[in-house]
């Protein structure tokens, strides 16, 4: 997978892995992302000079709807209604969830000691949808997760697993099996429950703009509710304007505050 990497300007302390949306590319997205300004007129790179930024790029996949290849993490029939034709989503999800998990592990290994607690994962739109599944099936806790203008693929299945599980003691393997993203025997799954709990302790930041012309804010709210149901600590922010992007400057300020809090 091609990646666009921006090195830290000071001694490296954390790595952010951030996935672009559908019909975009890593470098294009990164350039726009780094133009977003906080209320003090600073940019992400200025605020976090010790961060390495890794932007993976989705490879072209055939679109069943448009009949041509396009840059996307997985195919789907409708961004507005992500529950439609789930069978289209499985192949791309299986491939790219595995790839993103490998990137997480690789980047965590680039520190003097293996340090997933120094990794922040995130994405926008379909990139976030892919990244959250990578986190849920990783069985490790990372520093934090940030999702913008997105949804949770197969959310009804996740809610089914979460229903009544007030102690959130089910295995992430259960979610994996629903997505057909992997297989672990029931005996192996029982021995991994502590890893599962650790993953669910990863702090999450989600934001969405009311007038998002691509992904309805109701999908973002459902993502938030689903993650809370499986026991995750979610910070939710919504904004009046900003479209299918980061609200400026308040949305940038909120992302900065979240990252500053989790790296303490």
Backbone as CSV, one residue per row, in Angstrom:
resi,resn,N_x,N_y,N_z,CA_x,CA_y,CA_z,C_x,C_y,C_z
1,UNK,0.839,-1.195,0.000,0.000,0.000,0.000,0.878,1.249,0.000
2,UNK,0.527,2.208,-0.839,1.241,3.477,-0.851,0.846,4.317,0.359
3,UNK,1.815,4.995,0.936,1.536,5.885,2.059,2.249,7.212,1.840
4,UNK,1.627,8.263,2.326,2.240,9.585,2.319,2.633,9.887,3.759
5,UNK,3.909,10.128,3.996,4.424,10.267,5.358,5.007,11.659,5.561
6,UNK,4.646,12.264,6.678,5.201,13.556,7.074,5.956,13.348,8.380
7,UNK,7.249,13.579,8.351,8.095,13.332,9.520,7.932,14.439,10.556
8,UNK,8.183,14.124,11.826,8.130,15.163,12.865,9.291,16.138,12.712
9,UNK,9.083,17.364,13.163,10.155,18.362,13.102,11.002,18.363,14.368
10,UNK,10.487,17.745,15.433,11.235,17.566,16.675,11.288,16.081,17.002
11,UNK,11.906,15.722,18.119,12.065,14.312,18.475,10.716,13.593,18.501
12,UNK,10.669,12.469,17.813,9.434,11.713,17.598,8.864,11.161,18.901
13,UNK,7.572,11.467,19.167,6.913,10.930,20.365,5.661,10.118,20.038
14,UNK,4.952,10.471,18.956,3.696,9.804,18.611,3.554,9.717,17.096
15,UNK,2.750,8.763,16.659,2.443,8.618,15.234,0.936,8.621,15.034
16,UNK,0.480,9.442,14.100,-0.930,9.471,13.716,-1.078,8.760,12.373
17,UNK,-1.964,7.771,12.322,-2.299,7.071,11.079,-3.707,7.510,10.710
18,UNK,-3.859,8.193,9.578,-5.163,8.780,9.243,-5.562,8.401,7.822
19,UNK,-6.781,7.869,7.671,-7.265,7.349,6.397,-8.183,8.354,5.703
20,UNK,-7.936,8.589,4.420,-8.759,9.495,3.619,-10.110,8.867,3.306
21,UNK,-10.982,9.654,2.698,-12.297,9.173,2.316,-12.327,8.568,0.925
22,UNK,-13.509,8.177,0.512,-13.715,7.561,-0.795,-13.412,8.554,-1.918
23,UNK,-12.833,8.055,-2.994,-12.509,8.852,-4.175,-11.515,9.969,-3.857
24,UNK,-10.601,9.684,-2.931,-9.534,10.618,-2.595,-8.225,9.847,-2.579
25,UNK,-7.139,10.521,-2.256,-5.822,9.896,-2.191,-5.057,10.473,-1.010
26,UNK,-4.059,9.744,-0.556,-3.347,10.114,0.667,-2.742,11.513,0.599
27,UNK,-1.971,11.793,-0.435,-1.280,13.087,-0.517,-2.272,14.233,-0.650
28,UNK,-3.266,14.051,-1.484,-4.298,15.071,-1.672,-5.006,15.367,-0.352
29,UNK,-5.385,14.305,0.352,-6.071,14.488,1.626,-5.170,15.162,2.649
30,UNK,-3.921,14.708,2.746,-2.995,15.260,3.739,-2.792,16.755,3.536
31,UNK,-2.657,17.174,2.289,-2.449,18.596,2.007,-3.640,19.426,2.475
32,UNK,-4.852,18.928,2.247,-6.048,19.645,2.693,-6.173,19.596,4.217
33,UNK,-5.851,18.457,4.796,-5.926,18.282,6.247,-5.011,19.277,6.957
34,UNK,-3.813,19.438,6.445,-2.838,20.322,7.085,-3.122,21.804,6.832
35,UNK,-4.115,22.108,6.002,-4.538,23.495,5.818,-5.582,23.916,6.846
36,UNK,-6.114,22.959,7.608,-7.132,23.258,8.618,-6.493,24.000,9.786
37,UNK,-7.133,25.091,10.204,-6.549,25.949,11.226,-7.362,25.960,12.512
38,UNK,-6.641,26.041,13.623,-7.256,26.207,14.936,-7.595,27.680,15.154
39,UNK,-8.231,27.990,16.272,-8.644,29.368,16.540,-7.464,30.306,16.741
40,UNK,-6.291,29.749,17.059,-5.093,30.590,17.198,-4.306,30.677,15.890
41,UNK,-4.936,30.237,14.785,-4.368,30.288,13.431,-3.231,29.293,13.199
42,UNK,-2.990,28.396,14.152,-1.949,27.391,13.950,-2.521,26.171,13.233
43,UNK,-1.603,25.380,12.659,-1.961,24.159,11.952,-1.530,22.948,12.778
44,UNK,-2.048,21.758,12.414,-1.737,20.544,13.175,-0.236,20.312,13.305
45,UNK,0.505,20.516,12.231,1.948,20.271,12.278,2.663,21.221,13.236
46,UNK,2.170,22.457,13.331,2.770,23.416,14.258,2.441,23.073,15.703
47,UNK,1.227,22.590,15.921,0.768,22.296,17.279,1.416,21.025,17.816
48,UNK,1.661,20.062,16.920,2.230,18.774,17.332,3.523,18.500,16.553
49,UNK,4.588,19.219,16.834,5.836,19.064,16.070,6.550,17.734,16.301
50,UNK,6.153,16.988,17.352,6.793,15.698,17.634,6.027,14.527,17.014
51,UNK,4.970,14.831,16.263,4.137,13.784,15.663,4.644,13.412,14.270
52,UNK,4.675,12.129,14.003,4.823,11.603,12.646,3.421,11.354,12.113
53,UNK,3.184,11.728,10.864,1.859,11.561,10.261,1.952,10.565,9.108
54,UNK,1.132,9.526,9.169,1.118,8.477,8.150,-0.264,8.457,7.495
55,UNK,-0.292,8.677,6.195,-1.548,8.701,5.446,-1.535,7.566,4.421
56,UNK,-2.171,6.427,4.726,-2.259,5.344,3.739,-3.164,5.757,2.580
57,UNK,-2.953,5.155,1.438,-3.755,5.460,0.253,-4.474,4.204,-0.223
58,UNK,-5.781,4.289,-0.362,-6.566,3.142,-0.822,-6.274,2.868,-2.292
59,UNK,-6.218,1.602,-2.647,-6.010,1.263,-4.058,-7.352,1.302,-4.792
60,UNK,-7.320,1.447,-6.111,-8.565,1.472,-6.880,-9.297,0.131,-6.785
61,UNK,-10.589,0.200,-6.529,-11.454,-0.973,-6.517,-12.621,-0.723,-7.460
62,UNK,-13.102,-1.785,-8.075,-14.234,-1.645,-8.976,-15.486,-1.239,-8.195
63,UNK,-16.181,-0.240,-8.689,-17.434,0.202,-8.086,-18.598,-0.454,-8.809
64,UNK,-19.398,-1.206,-8.067,-20.546,-1.874,-8.670,-21.585,-0.863,-9.138
65,UNK,-21.663,0.270,-8.471,-22.659,1.287,-8.812,-22.237,2.089,-10.034
66,UNK,-20.972,2.523,-10.066,-20.506,3.396,-11.143,-19.884,2.631,-12.313
67,UNK,-19.615,1.339,-12.125,-19.092,0.525,-13.211,-17.682,0.861,-13.626
68,UNK,-16.911,1.442,-12.727,-15.523,1.793,-13.013,-14.710,1.705,-11.730
69,UNK,-13.394,1.686,-11.872,-12.556,1.655,-10.680,-12.474,3.040,-10.050
70,UNK,-12.427,3.058,-8.722,-12.254,4.309,-8.001,-11.492,4.031,-6.714
71,UNK,-10.833,5.046,-6.205,-10.095,4.908,-4.952,-11.087,4.758,-3.806
72,UNK,-11.098,3.586,-3.182,-12.006,3.348,-2.066,-11.473,2.199,-1.225
73,UNK,-11.784,2.248,0.065,-11.332,1.202,0.983,-12.173,-0.053,0.834
74,UNK,-13.421,0.120,0.467,-14.307,-1.013,0.176,-15.437,-0.490,-0.692
75,UNK,-16.010,-1.384,-1.485,-17.106,-0.976,-2.360,-18.402,-0.921,-1.561
76,UNK,-19.325,-0.118,-2.022,-20.630,-0.014,-1.368,-21.606,0.600,-2.348
77,UNK,-22.890,0.374,-2.103,-23.888,0.888,-3.035,-24.354,2.283,-2.670
78,UNK,-24.280,2.644,-1.370,-24.778,3.949,-0.950,-24.036,4.434,0.284
79,UNK,-23.422,5.610,0.184,-22.795,6.218,1.356,-23.872,6.748,2.296
80,UNK,-24.980,7.228,1.712,-26.061,7.771,2.529,-26.752,6.693,3.349
81,UNK,-26.834,5.476,2.790,-27.478,4.354,3.496,-26.476,3.198,3.513
82,UNK,-25.507,3.221,4.436,-24.413,2.238,4.410,-24.839,0.799,4.694
83,UNK,-26.073,0.593,5.174,-26.538,-0.768,5.438,-26.955,-1.489,4.154
84,UNK,-27.081,-0.772,3.055,-27.495,-1.394,1.799,-26.401,-2.289,1.224
85,UNK,-26.788,-3.425,0.707,-25.915,-4.352,-0.022,-24.575,-4.568,0.692
86,UNK,-24.669,-5.091,1.895,-23.470,-5.309,2.704,-22.480,-6.262,2.040
87,UNK,-22.992,-7.149,1.192,-22.098,-8.133,0.567,-21.032,-7.462,-0.300
88,UNK,-21.326,-6.269,-0.808,-20.335,-5.548,-1.608,-19.149,-5.083,-0.775
89,UNK,-19.375,-4.918,0.527,-18.375,-4.297,1.391,-17.326,-5.277,1.916
90,UNK,-17.652,-6.560,1.920,-16.828,-7.534,2.637,-15.417,-7.688,2.080
91,UNK,-15.284,-7.786,0.770,-13.964,-8.053,0.189,-12.973,-6.935,0.515
92,UNK,-13.381,-5.696,0.286,-12.498,-4.572,0.576,-12.202,-4.432,2.053
93,UNK,-13.209,-4.680,2.889,-12.996,-4.595,4.333,-11.998,-5.642,4.804
94,UNK,-12.153,-6.877,4.333,-11.226,-7.937,4.746,-9.797,-7.577,4.379
95,UNK,-9.619,-7.077,3.165,-8.277,-6.727,2.700,-7.699,-5.555,3.480
96,UNK,-8.446,-4.475,3.592,-7.873,-3.242,4.124,-7.850,-3.168,5.642
97,UNK,-8.764,-3.847,6.310,-8.660,-3.934,7.770,-7.358,-4.636,8.143
98,UNK,-7.033,-5.701,7.420,-5.775,-6.415,7.680,-4.570,-5.522,7.408
99,UNK,-4.629,-4.753,6.324,-3.514,-3.863,5.981,-3.322,-2.792,7.050
100,UNK,-4.406,-2.189,7.495,-4.300,-1.123,8.501,-3.800,-1.684,9.828
101,UNK,-4.222,-2.876,10.189,-3.691,-3.490,11.417,-2.185,-3.704,11.300
102,UNK,-1.732,-4.114,10.128,-0.286,-4.286,9.917,0.455,-2.955,10.043
103,UNK,-0.145,-1.883,9.531,0.482,-0.561,9.642,0.569,-0.137,11.104
104,UNK,-0.484,-0.386,11.874,-0.465,-0.062,13.307,0.692,-0.770,13.992
105,UNK,0.809,-2.072,13.744,1.866,-2.853,14.390,3.247,-2.399,13.936
106,UNK,3.389,-2.099,12.647,4.680,-1.637,12.144,5.067,-0.306,12.772
107,UNK,4.152,0.638,12.789,4.465,1.955,13.345,4.737,1.873,14.843
108,UNK,4.033,0.993,15.543,4.292,0.813,16.979,5.681,0.243,17.221
109,UNK,6.197,-0.514,16.247,7.523,-1.127,16.385,8.655,-0.160,16.052
110,UNK,8.334,1.033,15.568,9.365,1.995,15.177,9.892,2.821,16.349
111,UNK,9.293,2.648,17.510,9.785,3.306,18.716,10.842,2.416,19.373
112,UNK,11.620,2.941,20.311,12.659,2.123,20.963,12.122,0.817,21.542
113,UNK,10.893,0.850,22.071,10.195,-0.366,22.480,8.834,-0.374,21.795
114,UNK,8.254,-1.557,21.630,6.952,-1.678,20.971,5.930,-0.831,21.723
115,UNK,5.360,0.179,21.045,4.576,1.195,21.753,3.255,1.519,21.059
116,UNK,2.267,0.617,21.110,0.954,0.953,20.553,0.305,2.127,21.274
117,UNK,0.739,2.384,22.517,0.209,3.520,23.275,0.678,4.862,22.717
118,UNK,1.538,4.831,21.708,1.995,6.059,21.038,1.355,6.225,19.661
119,UNK,0.367,5.386,19.349,-0.289,5.415,18.044,-1.690,6.006,18.171
120,UNK,-1.981,6.986,17.328,-3.333,7.529,17.202,-3.841,7.145,15.815
121,UNK,-4.993,6.492,15.770,-5.580,6.032,14.511,-6.822,6.860,14.217
122,UNK,-7.084,7.103,12.946,-8.287,7.846,12.614,-8.582,7.841,11.136
123,UNK,-9.631,8.561,10.787,-10.001,8.660,9.390,-11.229,9.517,9.217
124,UNK,-11.504,9.836,7.976,-12.702,10.587,7.626,-13.562,9.736,6.707
125,UNK,-14.864,9.786,6.917,-15.820,9.129,6.047,-15.525,7.624,5.938
126,UNK,-15.351,7.097,4.723,-15.093,5.669,4.561,-13.763,5.259,5.178
127,UNK,-12.822,6.194,5.272,-11.555,5.902,5.939,-11.746,5.634,7.415
128,UNK,-12.599,6.413,8.057,-12.916,6.175,9.468,-13.636,4.845,9.639
129,UNK,-14.585,4.555,8.744,-15.333,3.299,8.823,-14.399,2.095,8.770
130,UNK,-13.373,2.179,7.940,-12.383,1.105,7.840,-11.489,1.069,9.067
131,UNK,-11.055,2.241,9.502,-10.128,2.323,10.633,-10.744,1.820,11.930
132,UNK,-12.029,2.099,12.156,-12.635,1.659,13.419,-12.735,0.138,13.459
133,UNK,-12.960,-0.497,12.309,-12.981,-1.961,12.282,-11.590,-2.525,12.511
134,UNK,-10.582,-1.845,11.993,-9.204,-2.280,12.241,-8.894,-2.217,13.729
135,UNK,-9.334,-1.146,14.384,-9.109,-1.033,15.826,-9.849,-2.125,16.578
136,UNK,-11.129,-2.325,16.276,-11.934,-3.297,17.014,-11.407,-4.717,16.874
137,UNK,-10.757,-5.013,15.760,-10.233,-6.367,15.560,-8.746,-6.478,15.871
138,UNK,-8.145,-5.412,16.404,-6.699,-5.420,16.657,-6.324,-6.092,17.970
139,UNK,-7.243,-6.079,18.934,-7.008,-6.648,20.268,-5.863,-5.959,21.010
140,UNK,-5.620,-4.704,20.701,-4.657,-3.916,21.461,-5.270,-2.550,21.752
141,UNK,-4.792,-1.936,22.812,-5.190,-0.564,23.099,-4.149,0.374,22.505
142,UNK,-4.626,1.378,21.789,-3.732,2.397,21.267,-3.991,3.703,22.014
143,UNK,-3.243,4.739,21.668,-3.358,6.016,22.373,-4.742,6.630,22.210
144,UNK,-5.295,6.562,21.006,-6.609,7.139,20.778,-7.079,6.932,19.357
145,UNK,-8.372,7.221,19.144,-8.993,7.087,17.823,-9.773,8.354,17.528
146,UNK,-9.659,8.855,16.283,-10.403,10.037,15.855,-11.161,9.738,14.565
147,UNK,-12.456,9.992,14.570,-13.272,9.739,13.395,-14.098,10.947,13.012
148,UNK,-14.095,11.276,11.724,-14.802,12.446,11.224,-15.832,12.038,10.177
149,UNK,-17.053,12.536,10.318,-18.078,12.420,9.268,-18.237,10.988,8.772
150,UNK,-18.582,10.074,9.661,-18.530,8.669,9.263,-19.693,7.855,9.808
151,UNK,-19.525,6.546,9.752,-20.534,5.585,10.170,-19.829,4.294,10.561
152,UNK,-20.592,3.348,11.094,-20.048,2.041,11.450,-20.617,0.987,10.515
153,UNK,-19.795,0.376,9.657,-20.294,-0.712,8.814,-20.856,-1.843,9.677
154,UNK,-21.936,-2.450,9.213,-22.551,-3.566,9.927,-22.932,-3.158,11.353
155,UNK,-23.433,-1.946,11.511,-23.730,-1.443,12.856,-24.799,-2.269,13.560
156,UNK,-25.760,-2.794,12.812,-26.814,-3.585,13.451,-26.256,-4.857,14.066
157,UNK,-25.236,-5.450,13.420,-24.606,-6.644,13.987,-23.845,-6.310,15.265
158,UNK,-23.162,-5.174,15.262,-22.444,-4.762,16.465,-23.431,-4.507,17.598
159,UNK,-24.539,-3.844,17.297,-25.539,-3.571,18.325,-26.166,-4.865,18.829
160,UNK,-26.315,-5.840,17.944,-26.845,-7.141,18.362,-25.908,-7.799,19.361
161,UNK,-24.607,-7.734,19.092,-23.624,-8.281,20.018,-23.646,-7.526,21.334
162,UNK,-23.844,-6.209,21.238,-23.774,-5.372,22.434,-25.054,-5.416,23.247
163,UNK,-26.161,-5.828,22.646,-27.437,-5.796,23.329,-27.443,-6.605,24.612
164,UNK,-27.691,-5.926,25.707,-27.755,-6.586,27.005,-26.419,-6.899,27.617
165,UNK,-25.324,-6.651,26.905,-23.991,-6.975,27.431,-23.472,-5.803,28.253
166,UNK,-24.110,-5.573,29.388,-23.794,-4.393,30.189,-22.366,-4.415,30.708
167,UNK,-21.785,-5.611,30.816,-20.413,-5.689,31.302,-19.414,-5.742,30.151
168,UNK,-19.931,-5.716,28.923,-19.083,-5.621,27.732,-17.989,-6.696,27.736
169,UNK,-18.349,-7.924,28.060,-17.348,-8.978,28.204,-17.307,-9.928,27.007
170,UNK,-17.966,-9.565,25.906,-17.877,-10.406,24.722,-16.566,-10.149,23.999
171,UNK,-16.199,-11.088,23.144,-14.905,-11.005,22.473,-14.988,-10.201,21.185
172,UNK,-13.934,-9.460,20.913,-13.828,-8.784,19.621,-13.874,-9.810,18.495
173,UNK,-13.475,-11.052,18.800,-13.535,-12.118,17.804,-14.963,-12.318,17.318
174,UNK,-15.951,-12.087,18.196,-17.346,-12.188,17.785,-17.664,-11.171,16.689
175,UNK,-17.133,-9.970,16.849,-17.334,-8.947,15.829,-16.606,-9.341,14.551
176,UNK,-15.378,-9.824,14.696,-14.600,-10.256,13.528,-15.353,-11.299,12.723
177,UNK,-15.949,-12.269,13.409,-16.619,-13.352,12.699,-17.830,-12.836,11.935
178,UNK,-18.515,-11.844,12.499,-19.645,-11.261,11.791,-19.194,-10.567,10.511
179,UNK,-18.049,-9.922,10.565,-17.531,-9.230,9.394,-16.798,-10.174,8.449
180,UNK,-16.619,-11.452,8.863,-15.802,-12.396,8.091,-14.384,-11.861,7.936
181,UNK,-13.887,-11.184,8.968,-12.549,-10.594,8.897,-11.491,-11.481,9.513
182,UNK,-11.877,-12.634,10.006,-10.902,-13.520,10.622,-11.623,-14.587,11.417
183,UNK,-10.875,-15.547,11.948,-11.492,-16.609,12.730,-10.571,-17.030,13.857
184,UNK,-11.148,-17.140,15.034,-10.438,-17.659,16.189,-11.363,-18.629,16.897
185,UNK,-10.859,-19.767,17.349,-11.690,-20.744,18.036,-12.227,-20.156,19.328
186,UNK,-13.323,-20.729,19.832,-13.929,-20.206,21.055,-12.980,-20.313,22.237
187,UNK,-12.181,-21.382,22.285,-11.239,-21.530,23.394,-10.159,-20.462,23.340
188,UNK,-9.683,-20.160,22.118,-8.689,-19.097,21.970,-9.289,-17.748,22.325
189,UNK,-10.553,-17.557,21.942,-11.202,-16.276,22.211,-11.298,-16.013,23.707
190,UNK,-11.582,-17.055,24.487,-11.718,-16.877,25.931,-10.412,-16.431,26.566
191,UNK,-9.292,-16.902,26.015,-8.000,-16.534,26.606,-7.587,-15.119,26.241
192,UNK,-8.315,-14.495,25.288,-7.930,-13.171,24.819,-8.820,-12.067,25.370
193,UNK,-9.643,-12.369,26.369,-10.610,-11.395,26.862,-9.946,-10.149,27.423
194,UNK,-8.776,-10.291,28.038,-8.101,-9.113,28.582,-7.633,-8.191,27.464
195,UNK,-7.206,-8.787,26.335,-6.830,-7.970,25.188,-8.047,-7.213,24.660
196,UNK,-9.191,-7.884,24.654,-10.425,-7.269,24.192,-10.767,-6.063,25.052
197,UNK,-10.716,-6.263,26.363,-11.021,-5.162,27.272,-10.061,-4.007,27.053
198,UNK,-8.812,-4.324,26.800,-7.815,-3.290,26.566,-8.167,-2.465,25.331
199,UNK,-8.588,-3.131,24.257,-8.974,-2.421,23.037,-10.122,-1.463,23.301
200,UNK,-11.108,-1.915,24.056,-12.283,-1.097,24.328,-11.968,0.103,25.203
201,UNK,-10.801,0.116,25.831,-10.396,1.254,26.653,-9.730,2.365,25.839
202,UNK,-9.564,2.157,24.551,-9.002,3.206,23.694,-9.965,4.393,23.640
203,UNK,-9.538,5.596,24.027,-10.429,6.764,23.961,-10.744,7.142,22.515
204,UNK,-11.985,7.572,22.290,-12.469,7.848,20.935,-13.001,9.276,20.838
205,UNK,-12.665,9.946,19.742,-13.219,11.261,19.412,-13.961,11.145,18.089
206,UNK,-15.221,11.572,18.060,-16.011,11.577,16.834,-16.614,12.959,16.624
207,UNK,-16.632,13.416,15.380,-17.281,14.693,15.081,-18.019,14.605,13.754
208,UNK,-19.024,15.463,13.624,-19.854,15.461,12.416,-20.514,16.827,12.290
209,UNK,-20.667,17.301,11.069,-21.341,18.573,10.820,-22.798,18.323,10.429
210,UNK,-23.686,19.189,10.872,-25.115,19.025,10.609,-25.408,19.005,9.120
211,UNK,-24.755,19.863,8.372,-25.045,19.980,6.946,-23.998,19.238,6.121
212,UNK,-23.784,17.976,6.488,-22.894,17.093,5.733,-23.669,16.577,4.528
213,UNK,-23.241,16.960,3.335,-23.960,16.615,2.121,-23.649,15.207,1.623
214,UNK,-22.705,14.512,2.274,-22.303,13.173,1.835,-22.788,12.094,2.801
215,UNK,-22.460,12.245,4.068,-22.853,11.273,5.097,-23.765,11.970,6.103
216,UNK,-25.019,11.558,6.220,-25.928,12.208,7.169,-25.405,12.123,8.600
217,UNK,-25.648,13.171,9.386,-25.173,13.190,10.761,-25.819,12.081,11.590
218,UNK,-26.989,11.598,11.161,-27.616,10.482,11.875,-26.731,9.241,11.849
219,UNK,-25.964,9.052,10.773,-25.045,7.914,10.700,-23.899,8.082,11.693
220,UNK,-23.416,9.320,11.840,-22.362,9.584,12.814,-22.840,9.363,14.235
221,UNK,-24.080,9.772,14.514,-24.642,9.570,15.854,-24.817,8.079,16.146
222,UNK,-25.195,7.326,15.127,-25.354,5.884,15.315,-24.012,5.220,15.580
223,UNK,-22.951,5.673,14.902,-21.598,5.181,15.177,-21.240,5.436,16.631
224,UNK,-21.503,6.649,17.098,-21.220,7.001,18.489,-21.977,6.095,19.452
225,UNK,-23.258,5.902,19.210,-24.083,5.069,20.086,-23.599,3.625,20.106
226,UNK,-23.227,3.095,18.939,-22.765,1.710,18.862,-21.477,1.507,19.648
227,UNK,-20.535,2.445,19.525,-19.273,2.320,20.257,-19.494,2.437,21.758
228,UNK,-20.413,3.300,22.154,-20.727,3.405,23.584,-21.350,2.109,24.099
229,UNK,-22.184,1.473,23.270,-22.838,0.235,23.681,-21.848,-0.894,23.918
230,UNK,-20.728,-0.895,23.202,-19.747,-1.958,23.423,-18.690,-1.550,24.438
231,UNK,-18.936,-0.416,25.112,-18.116,-0.068,26.266,-17.006,0.919,26.036
232,UNK,-17.018,1.618,24.902,-15.942,2.565,24.629,-16.286,3.955,25.167
233,UNK,-15.252,4.689,25.544,-15.410,6.060,26.026,-15.322,6.998,24.829
234,UNK,-16.453,7.594,24.454,-16.537,8.379,23.222,-16.806,9.848,23.526
235,UNK,-15.991,10.714,22.954,-16.252,12.154,22.954,-16.924,12.504,21.635
236,UNK,-18.144,13.037,21.708,-18.911,13.356,20.504,-19.034,14.871,20.354
237,UNK,-18.754,15.372,19.151,-18.899,16.791,18.849,-19.664,16.946,17.540
238,UNK,-20.620,17.880,17.524,-21.331,18.183,16.284,-21.345,19.697,16.069
239,UNK,-21.393,20.074,14.799,-21.235,21.480,14.434,-22.296,21.880,13.415
240,UNK,-22.635,23.154,13.418,-23.660,23.644,12.513,-23.217,23.692,11.069
241,UNK,-21.937,23.987,10.848,-21.459,24.057,9.471,-20.106,23.367,9.348
242,UNK,-19.654,23.244,8.109,-18.394,22.555,7.848,-18.509,21.520,6.762
243,UNK,-19.764,21.144,6.413,-19.963,20.164,5.354,-19.348,18.812,5.689
244,UNK,-18.849,18.142,4.657,-18.232,16.818,4.822,-16.737,17.007,5.060
245,UNK,-16.434,17.702,6.150,-15.046,18.038,6.437,-14.929,18.416,7.907
246,UNK,-13.788,19.014,8.264,-13.533,19.454,9.628,-14.090,20.859,9.806
247,UNK,-14.900,21.056,10.826,-15.357,22.402,11.145,-14.168,23.248,11.585
248,UNK,-14.094,24.469,11.062,-13.018,25.386,11.452,-13.595,26.673,12.032
249,UNK,-13.012,27.185,13.128,-11.850,26.596,13.816,-12.210,25.653,14.963
250,UNK,-13.514,25.644,15.383,-13.869,24.921,16.599,-13.583,23.428,16.493
251,UNK,-13.879,22.841,15.327,-13.625,21.416,15.157,-12.157,21.068,15.268
252,UNK,-11.299,21.938,14.750,-9.855,21.735,14.880,-9.443,21.869,16.340
253,UNK,-9.976,22.893,17.018,-9.679,23.074,18.447,-10.053,21.834,19.250
254,UNK,-11.204,21.246,18.934,-11.670,20.068,19.676,-10.769,18.861,19.426
255,UNK,-10.322,18.682,18.187,-9.392,17.597,17.884,-8.070,17.802,18.613
256,UNK,-7.593,19.038,18.619,-6.337,19.358,19.301,-6.458,19.079,20.793
257,UNK,-7.565,19.508,21.388,-7.761,19.277,22.824,-7.788,17.785,23.141
258,UNK,-8.482,17.007,22.299,-8.542,15.559,22.502,-7.150,14.947,22.455
259,UNK,-6.368,15.300,21.439,-5.025,14.731,21.317,-4.117,15.173,22.454
260,UNK,-4.225,16.420,22.853,-3.402,16.894,23.967,-3.725,16.141,25.252
261,UNK,-5.000,15.810,25.447,-5.405,15.095,26.659,-4.927,13.648,26.673
262,UNK,-4.971,12.976,25.519,-4.634,11.549,25.515,-3.136,11.286,25.504
263,UNK,-2.331,12.299,25.143,-0.878,12.065,25.120,-0.211,12.442,26.433
264,UNK,-0.998,12.937,27.384,-0.425,13.319,28.680,0.125,12.110,29.424
